[in-house]
Amino acid sequence: MIKNILFLLVFSLFFIACDKQRRTTTKIDGEWEISVYKITDIEGLAEYAVCSGSYIFNSCTDKSSVCDYSCNLNFTFPGNTGTTIESGTFLVLPDGGYMDVTNMNAMNIPTSVYNYRILTLTRTDLQLEFTDSTNNIHSLFLKKK
């Protein structure tokens, strides 16, 4: 009897974990306009950018597989102005709270992989956070278009 209950418990946990991944992939689908872009350095000092642009996360047929995304951001931090134009793939991890984002070049060769933490995801708001190669934390606050 205990073996049956344990089996059902393990099976239920596996099913719930897969459901979080699919639910997050479905909710993140669409175009998200940036409203706040913040970078925090390793000493904890934060800078906010004047920014515009969006992320587009494209839905995929299998919600537990790799999907496409593109990004076009313009930003101005104190002393640093730039544009980020990139495209690639994303994969929501099974816990639904993280996703791996792979940037691709024009020949579809991966150039970098970042692990984004999904802090907030509602029908209208998305907050993402990732750490770059110099240990700066990038916080992106986005609104659904």
Coordinates of N, CA, C and O in Angstrom, one line a residue:
M1 N 0.8 -1.2 0.0 CA 0.0 0.0 0.0 C 0.9 1.3 0.0 O 0.6 2.2 -0.7
I2 N 1.9 1.3 0.8 CA 2.8 2.4 0.9 C 3.5 2.7 -0.4 O 3.7 3.8 -0.8
K3 N 3.9 1.6 -1.1 CA 4.6 1.7 -2.4 C 3.7 2.4 -3.4 O 4.1 3.2 -4.2
N4 N 2.4 2.0 -3.4 CA 1.4 2.6 -4.3 C 1.3 4.1 -4.0 O 1.2 4.9 -5.0
I5 N 1.2 4.5 -2.8 CA 1.0 5.9 -2.4 C 2.3 6.6 -2.8 O 2.2 7.7 -3.4
L6 N 3.5 6.1 -2.6 CA 4.7 6.7 -2.9 C 4.8 6.9 -4.4 O 5.2 7.9 -4.9
F7 N 4.4 5.9 -5.2 CA 4.4 5.9 -6.6 C 3.5 7.1 -7.1 O 3.9 7.9 -8.0
L8 N 2.3 7.2 -6.6 CA 1.4 8.2 -7.0 C 1.9 9.6 -6.6 O 1.8 10.5 -7.4
L9 N 2.6 9.7 -5.5 CA 3.1 11.0 -5.1 C 4.3 11.4 -6.0 O 4.3 12.6 -6.5
V10 N 5.2 10.5 -6.4 CA 6.2 10.8 -7.3 C 5.7 11.2 -8.7 O 6.1 12.1 -9.3
F11 N 4.7 10.4 -9.1 CA 4.1 10.7 -10.4 C 3.4 12.0 -10.5 O 3.5 12.8 -11.4
S12 N 2.7 12.4 -9.4 CA 2.0 13.7 -9.3 C 3.0 14.8 -9.3 O 2.8 15.8 -10.0
L13 N 4.1 14.7 -8.6 CA 5.2 15.7 -8.6 C 5.8 15.9 -10.0 O 6.0 17.1 -10.4
F14 N 6.0 14.8 -10.7 CA 6.6 14.9 -12.0 C 5.6 15.6 -13.0 O 5.9 16.5 -13.7
F15 N 4.3 15.3 -12.8 CA 3.3 15.9 -13.7 C 3.1 17.4 -13.4 O 3.0 18.2 -14.3
I16 N 3.2 17.8 -12.1 CA 3.1 19.2 -11.7 C 4.3 20.0 -12.3 O 4.1 21.1 -12.8
A17 N 5.5 19.4 -12.2 CA 6.7 20.1 -12.7 C 6.6 20.3 -14.2 O 6.9 21.4 -14.7
C18 N 6.1 19.4 -14.9 CA 6.0 19.5 -16.4 C 4.9 20.6 -16.7 O 5.0 21.3 -17.6
D19 N 3.9 20.6 -15.9 CA 2.8 21.6 -16.1 C 3.3 23.0 -15.9 O 2.9 23.9 -16.6
K20 N 4.2 23.2 -14.9 CA 4.7 24.6 -14.7 C 5.5 25.0 -15.9 O 5.4 26.2 -16.3
Q21 N 6.3 24.2 -16.5 CA 7.1 24.5 -17.7 C 6.2 24.9 -18.8 O 6.4 25.9 -19.5
R22 N 5.1 24.1 -19.1 CA 4.2 24.4 -20.2 C 3.4 25.7 -19.9 O 3.2 26.5 -20.8
R23 N 3.0 25.9 -18.7 CA 2.2 27.0 -18.3 C 3.0 28.3 -18.5 O 2.6 29.3 -19.0
T24 N 4.3 28.3 -18.1 CA 5.2 29.4 -18.2 C 5.5 29.7 -19.7 O 5.4 30.9 -20.1
T25 N 5.7 28.7 -20.5 CA 6.0 28.9 -21.9 C 4.8 29.5 -22.6 O 4.9 30.4 -23.4
T26 N 3.6 29.1 -22.2 CA 2.4 29.6 -22.8 C 2.2 31.1 -22.4 O 1.8 31.9 -23.2
K27 N 2.4 31.4 -21.1 CA 2.2 32.8 -20.6 C 3.2 33.8 -21.1 O 2.9 34.9 -21.3
I28 N 4.4 33.3 -21.4 CA 5.5 34.3 -21.9 C 5.3 34.6 -23.4 O 5.9 35.5 -23.9
D29 N 4.5 33.8 -24.1 CA 4.3 34.0 -25.5 C 3.9 35.4 -25.8 O 3.0 35.9 -25.2
G30 N 4.5 36.0 -26.8 CA 4.0 37.3 -27.3 C 5.1 38.4 -27.2 O 6.3 38.1 -27.0
E31 N 4.7 39.6 -27.5 CA 5.6 40.8 -27.5 C 5.5 41.5 -26.1 O 4.4 41.8 -25.7
W32 N 6.7 41.8 -25.6 CA 6.8 42.4 -24.3 C 7.6 43.7 -24.4 O 8.8 43.6 -24.9
E33 N 7.0 44.8 -24.1 CA 7.7 46.1 -24.2 C 8.5 46.5 -22.9 O 7.9 46.3 -21.8
I34 N 9.7 46.9 -23.1 CA 10.5 47.2 -21.9 C 10.1 48.5 -21.3 O 9.8 49.5 -21.9
S35 N 9.9 48.5 -19.9 CA 9.6 49.7 -19.2 C 10.7 50.2 -18.3 O 10.9 51.4 -18.1
V36 N 11.5 49.3 -17.7 CA 12.6 49.6 -16.9 C 13.7 48.6 -17.1 O 13.5 47.4 -17.3
Y37 N 14.9 49.2 -17.2 CA 16.1 48.4 -17.4 C 17.1 48.8 -16.4 O 17.5 50.0 -16.3
K38 N 17.5 47.9 -15.5 CA 18.4 48.2 -14.4 C 19.6 47.3 -14.4 O 19.5 46.1 -14.7
I39 N 20.8 47.8 -14.2 CA 22.0 47.0 -14.1 C 22.6 47.3 -12.7 O 22.8 48.4 -12.3
T40 N 22.9 46.2 -12.0 CA 23.5 46.3 -10.6 C 24.9 45.6 -10.7 O 25.0 44.5 -11.1
D41 N 25.9 46.4 -10.3 CA 27.3 45.9 -10.4 C 27.5 45.0 -9.1 O 26.7 44.9 -8.2
I42 N 28.7 44.4 -9.1 CA 29.1 43.5 -8.0 C 29.2 44.1 -6.7 O 29.1 43.4 -5.7
E43 N 29.3 45.4 -6.6 CA 29.3 46.2 -5.4 C 27.9 46.6 -4.9 O 27.8 47.2 -3.8
G44 N 26.9 46.3 -5.7 CA 25.5 46.6 -5.3 C 25.0 47.9 -5.8 O 23.9 48.3 -5.5
L45 N 25.8 48.6 -6.6 CA 25.4 49.9 -7.1 C 24.6 49.7 -8.4 O 24.9 49.0 -9.3
A46 N 23.4 50.4 -8.4 CA 22.4 50.2 -9.5 C 22.4 51.4 -10.3 O 22.4 52.5 -9.8
E47 N 22.2 51.2 -11.6 CA 22.0 52.3 -12.6 C 20.8 51.9 -13.4 O 20.6 50.8 -13.8
Y48 N 19.9 52.9 -13.7 CA 18.7 52.8 -14.4 C 18.9 53.4 -15.8 O 19.5 54.5 -15.9
A49 N 18.4 52.8 -16.8 CA 18.5 53.3 -18.2 C 17.2 54.0 -18.6 O 16.1 53.6 -18.2
V50 N 17.4 54.9 -19.5 CA 16.3 55.4 -20.3 C 16.2 54.4 -21.5 O 17.3 54.2 -22.2
C51 N 15.1 53.7 -21.7 CA 15.1 52.6 -22.6 C 13.8 52.6 -23.4 O 12.8 53.1 -23.0
S52 N 13.9 51.8 -24.6 CA 12.8 51.5 -25.4 C 13.1 50.2 -26.1 O 14.2 49.8 -26.2
G53 N 12.0 49.6 -26.6 CA 12.2 48.4 -27.4 C 11.4 47.2 -26.8 O 10.5 47.5 -25.9
S54 N 11.6 46.0 -27.3 CA 10.8 44.9 -26.8 C 11.5 43.6 -27.0 O 12.5 43.5 -27.8
Y55 N 11.0 42.6 -26.3 CA 11.3 41.2 -26.5 C 10.1 40.5 -27.1 O 9.0 40.8 -26.8
I56 N 10.4 39.6 -28.0 CA 9.3 38.8 -28.6 C 9.6 37.4 -28.4 O 10.6 36.9 -28.9
F57 N 8.7 36.7 -27.6 CA 8.9 35.3 -27.4 C 7.8 34.6 -28.2 O 6.6 34.8 -28.0
N58 N 8.3 33.7 -29.2 CA 7.4 33.1 -30.1 C 6.9 31.7 -29.5 O 7.8 31.0 -29.0
S59 N 5.7 31.4 -29.6 CA 5.2 30.1 -29.1 C 5.7 29.0 -29.9 O 6.1 29.2 -31.1
C60 N 5.8 27.9 -29.3 CA 6.2 26.7 -30.1 C 5.2 25.6 -29.9 O 4.4 25.6 -28.9
T61 N 5.2 24.6 -30.7 CA 4.2 23.6 -30.7 C 4.3 22.7 -29.4 O 3.3 22.4 -28.8
D62 N 5.5 22.4 -29.1 CA 5.7 21.6 -27.9 C 6.2 22.5 -26.8 O 7.3 23.0 -26.8
K63 N 5.4 22.8 -25.8 CA 5.6 23.7 -24.7 C 6.8 23.4 -23.8 O 7.3 24.1 -23.0
S64 N 7.4 22.1 -24.0 CA 8.5 21.7 -23.2 C 9.8 21.7 -24.0 O 10.7 21.0 -23.7
S65 N 9.8 22.3 -25.2 CA 10.9 22.3 -26.1 C 11.5 23.7 -26.3 O 10.9 24.7 -25.8
V66 N 12.5 23.8 -27.1 CA 13.1 25.1 -27.4 C 12.2 25.9 -28.3 O 11.7 25.4 -29.3
C67 N 12.1 27.2 -28.0 CA 11.3 28.1 -28.8 C 12.1 29.3 -29.2 O 13.2 29.5 -28.7
D68 N 11.6 30.1 -30.2 CA 12.4 31.3 -30.7 C 12.1 32.6 -30.0 O 10.9 32.7 -29.5
Y69 N 13.1 33.5 -29.9 CA 12.8 34.8 -29.4 C 13.6 35.8 -30.2 O 14.6 35.4 -30.9
S70 N 13.3 37.1 -30.1 CA 14.1 38.2 -30.6 C 14.0 39.3 -29.7 O 13.1 39.4 -28.9
C71 N 15.0 40.2 -29.8 CA 15.1 41.3 -28.9 C 15.6 42.5 -29.6 O 16.5 42.4 -30.4
N72 N 15.0 43.7 -29.4 CA 15.5 44.9 -30.0 C 15.3 46.0 -28.9 O 14.2 46.5 -28.7
L73 N 16.4 46.4 -28.2 CA 16.4 47.3 -27.2 C 17.4 48.5 -27.4 O 18.5 48.3 -28.0
N74 N 16.9 49.7 -27.1 CA 17.8 50.9 -27.1 C 17.8 51.4 -25.7 O 16.8 51.5 -25.0
F75 N 19.0 51.7 -25.2 CA 19.2 52.1 -23.8 C 20.2 53.2 -23.7 O 21.2 53.3 -24.5
T76 N 20.1 54.0 -22.7 CA 21.0 55.0 -22.3 C 21.2 55.0 -20.8 O 20.3 55.4 -20.1
F77 N 22.4 54.5 -20.4 CA 22.8 54.6 -19.0 C 23.7 55.8 -18.8 O 24.2 56.3 -19.8
P78 N 23.9 56.3 -17.6 CA 24.8 57.4 -17.4 C 26.2 56.9 -18.0 O 26.8 56.0 -17.5
G79 N 26.7 57.6 -19.0 CA 28.0 57.3 -19.6 C 28.0 56.1 -20.5 O 29.1 55.7 -21.0
N80 N 26.9 55.5 -20.9 CA 26.9 54.3 -21.7 C 25.5 54.3 -22.5 O 24.5 54.2 -21.9
T81 N 25.6 54.4 -23.8 CA 24.5 54.3 -24.7 C 24.7 53.1 -25.6 O 25.8 52.9 -26.1
G82 N 23.6 52.4 -25.9 CA 23.7 51.2 -26.8 C 22.4 50.7 -27.3 O 21.3 51.2 -27.0
T83 N 22.6 49.7 -28.1 CA 21.5 49.0 -28.7 C 21.7 47.5 -28.6 O 22.9 47.1 -28.9
T84 N 20.7 46.8 -28.3 CA 20.9 45.3 -28.3 C 19.9 44.8 -29.3 O 18.7 44.9 -29.1
I85 N 20.4 44.2 -30.4 CA 19.5 43.5 -31.3 C 20.0 42.1 -31.4 O 21.2 41.8 -31.8
E86 N 19.2 41.1 -31.0 CA 19.6 39.7 -31.0 C 18.4 38.8 -31.2 O 17.2 39.3 -31.1
S87 N 18.7 37.6 -31.6 CA 17.7 36.6 -31.7 C 18.3 35.3 -31.4 O 19.5 35.1 -31.3
G88 N 17.4 34.3 -31.1 CA 17.9 33.0 -30.8 C 16.8 32.1 -30.2 O 15.6 32.2 -30.7
T89 N 17.1 31.3 -29.3 CA 16.1 30.4 -28.7 C 16.0 30.5 -27.2 O 17.0 31.0 -26.6
F90 N 14.9 30.1 -26.7 CA 14.8 30.0 -25.2 C 14.1 28.7 -24.8 O 13.3 28.1 -25.6
L91 N 14.4 28.2 -23.6 CA 13.9 27.0 -23.1 C 13.5 27.2 -21.7 O 14.4 27.5 -20.8
V92 N 12.2 27.2 -21.3 CA 11.8 27.3 -20.0 C 12.1 26.0 -19.3 O 11.8 24.9 -19.7
L93 N 12.8 26.1 -18.1 CA 13.2 24.9 -17.4 C 12.0 24.3 -16.6 O 11.0 25.0 -16.4
P94 N 12.1 23.0 -16.2 CA 11.0 22.4 -15.7 C 10.3 23.0 -14.5 O 9.1 22.9 -14.2
D95 N 11.1 23.7 -13.6 CA 10.5 24.4 -12.5 C 9.7 25.6 -12.8 O 8.9 26.1 -12.0
G96 N 9.8 26.1 -14.1 CA 9.0 27.2 -14.5 C 9.5 28.6 -14.1 O 9.0 29.6 -14.4
G97 N 10.6 28.6 -13.2 CA 11.1 29.9 -12.7 C 12.3 30.4 -13.4 O 12.8 31.5 -13.1
Y98 N 12.9 29.6 -14.3 CA 14.1 29.9 -15.0 C 14.0 29.5 -16.5 O 13.2 28.7 -16.8
M99 N 14.7 30.2 -17.3 CA 14.8 29.8 -18.7 C 16.2 30.0 -19.2 O 16.9 31.0 -18.8
D100 N 16.7 29.1 -20.1 CA 18.0 29.3 -20.8 C 17.7 30.0 -22.1 O 16.9 29.6 -22.9
V101 N 18.4 31.1 -22.3 CA 18.3 31.9 -23.5 C 19.6 31.8 -24.3 O 20.7 32.2 -23.7
T102 N 19.5 31.3 -25.5 CA 20.7 31.2 -26.3 C 20.7 32.2 -27.5 O 19.7 32.2 -28.3
N103 N 21.7 33.1 -27.5 CA 21.8 34.0 -28.6 C 22.4 33.4 -29.8 O 23.4 32.6 -29.7
M104 N 21.9 33.6 -31.0 CA 22.4 33.0 -32.2 C 22.9 34.1 -33.2 O 22.3 35.2 -33.2
N105 N 24.0 33.8 -33.9 CA 24.4 34.8 -34.9 C 23.6 34.6 -36.2 O 22.7 33.8 -36.3
A106 N 24.0 35.3 -37.3 CA 23.3 35.2 -38.5 C 23.3 33.9 -39.2 O 22.5 33.5 -40.0
M107 N 24.3 33.1 -38.8 CA 24.5 31.7 -39.4 C 23.9 30.6 -38.5 O 24.2 29.5 -38.6
N108 N 23.0 31.1 -37.5 CA 22.4 30.2 -36.5 C 23.4 29.4 -35.7 O 23.1 28.2 -35.3
I109 N 24.5 30.0 -35.4 CA 25.5 29.4 -34.5 C 25.4 30.1 -33.1 O 25.4 31.3 -33.1
P110 N 25.3 29.3 -32.0 CA 25.2 29.9 -30.7 C 26.4 30.8 -30.4 O 27.5 30.4 -30.6
T111 N 26.1 32.0 -29.9 CA 27.2 32.9 -29.5 C 27.3 33.1 -28.0 O 28.4 33.3 -27.4
S112 N 26.2 32.9 -27.3 CA 26.2 33.0 -25.8 C 24.9 32.4 -25.2 O 23.9 32.3 -25.9
V113 N 25.0 31.9 -24.0 CA 23.9 31.3 -23.3 C 23.8 32.0 -22.0 O 24.7 32.1 -21.2
Y114 N 22.6 32.5 -21.6 CA 22.3 33.1 -20.3 C 21.2 32.4 -19.7 O 20.2 31.9 -20.3
N115 N 21.3 32.3 -18.3 CA 20.2 31.7 -17.6 C 19.4 32.8 -17.0 O 19.8 33.6 -16.1
Y116 N 18.2 33.1 -17.5 CA 17.3 34.1 -17.0 C 16.4 33.6 -15.9 O 15.9 32.5 -16.0
R117 N 16.3 34.4 -14.8 CA 15.4 34.1 -13.8 C 14.1 34.8 -14.0 O 14.1 36.0 -14.3
I118 N 13.0 34.1 -13.9 CA 11.7 34.7 -14.1 C 11.1 35.1 -12.8 O 10.7 34.3 -12.0
L119 N 11.2 36.4 -12.4 CA 10.8 36.9 -11.1 C 9.3 37.1 -11.0 O 8.7 36.8 -10.0
T120 N 8.7 37.7 -12.1 CA 7.3 37.9 -12.2 C 6.8 37.6 -13.5 O 7.5 37.9 -14.5
L121 N 5.7 36.9 -13.6 CA 5.0 36.6 -14.9 C 3.5 36.6 -14.7 O 3.0 35.6 -14.1
T122 N 2.9 37.6 -15.2 CA 1.4 37.7 -15.1 C 1.0 37.9 -16.6 O 1.8 38.0 -17.5
R123 N -0.3 38.1 -16.8 CA -0.9 38.4 -18.1 C -0.3 39.7 -18.7 O -0.2 39.9 -19.9
T124 N 0.1 40.7 -17.8 CA 0.5 42.0 -18.2 C 1.9 42.3 -17.9 O 2.5 43.3 -18.5
D125 N 2.6 41.7 -16.9 CA 3.9 42.0 -16.5 C 4.9 40.8 -16.5 O 4.5 39.7 -16.2
L126 N 6.1 41.2 -16.8 CA 7.2 40.2 -16.9 C 8.4 40.8 -16.3 O 8.8 41.9 -16.7
Q127 N 9.0 40.2 -15.3 CA 10.3 40.7 -14.8 C 11.3 39.6 -14.9 O 11.1 38.5 -14.4
L128 N 12.4 39.9 -15.6 CA 13.5 38.9 -15.9 C 14.8 39.5 -15.2 O 15.0 40.7 -15.1
E129 N 15.7 38.5 -14.9 CA 16.9 38.9 -14.3 C 18.0 37.9 -14.8 O 17.7 36.7 -14.8
F130 N 19.2 38.4 -15.2 CA 20.3 37.5 -15.6 C 21.6 38.2 -15.2 O 21.7 39.4 -15.0
T131 N 22.6 37.4 -15.1 CA 24.0 37.9 -14.7 C 24.8 37.7 -16.0 O 24.9 36.6 -16.6
D132 N 25.6 38.8 -16.3 CA 26.4 38.7 -17.5 C 27.8 38.2 -17.1 O 28.1 37.8 -16.0
S133 N 28.7 38.2 -18.1 CA 30.0 37.6 -17.9 C 30.9 38.4 -16.9 O 31.9 37.9 -16.4
T134 N 30.5 39.7 -16.7 CA 31.3 40.5 -15.7 C 30.6 40.6 -14.4 O 30.9 41.4 -13.6
N135 N 29.7 39.7 -14.1 CA 28.9 39.6 -12.9 C 28.0 40.7 -12.6 O 27.6 41.0 -11.4
N136 N 27.6 41.5 -13.6 CA 26.6 42.5 -13.4 C 25.2 41.9 -13.6 O 25.0 41.0 -14.4
I137 N 24.3 42.3 -12.7 CA 22.9 41.7 -12.7 C 22.1 42.7 -13.6 O 21.9 43.8 -13.3
H138 N 21.5 42.1 -14.6 CA 20.6 42.9 -15.5 C 19.1 42.5 -15.1 O 18.7 41.4 -15.1
S139 N 18.4 43.6 -14.7 CA 16.9 43.4 -14.4 C 16.1 44.1 -15.5 O 16.3 45.3 -15.8
L140 N 15.2 43.3 -16.0 CA 14.3 43.8 -17.1 C 12.9 43.8 -16.7 O 12.4 42.7 -16.2
F141 N 12.2 44.9 -16.7 CA 10.8 45.0 -16.4 C 10.0 45.3 -17.7 O 10.3 46.3 -18.3
L142 N 9.1 44.3 -18.0 CA 8.5 44.4 -19.3 C 6.9 44.4 -19.1 O 6.4 43.8 -18.2
K143 N 6.3 45.0 -20.1 CA 4.8 45.0 -20.1 C 4.3 44.4 -21.4 O 4.9 44.6 -22.5
K144 N 3.2 43.6 -21.3 CA 2.7 42.9 -22.5 C 2.1 44.0 -23.5 O 1.4 44.9 -23.1
K145 N 2.5 43.8 -24.7 CA 1.9 44.7 -25.8 C 0.6 44.3 -26.2 O 0.3 43.2 -26.3

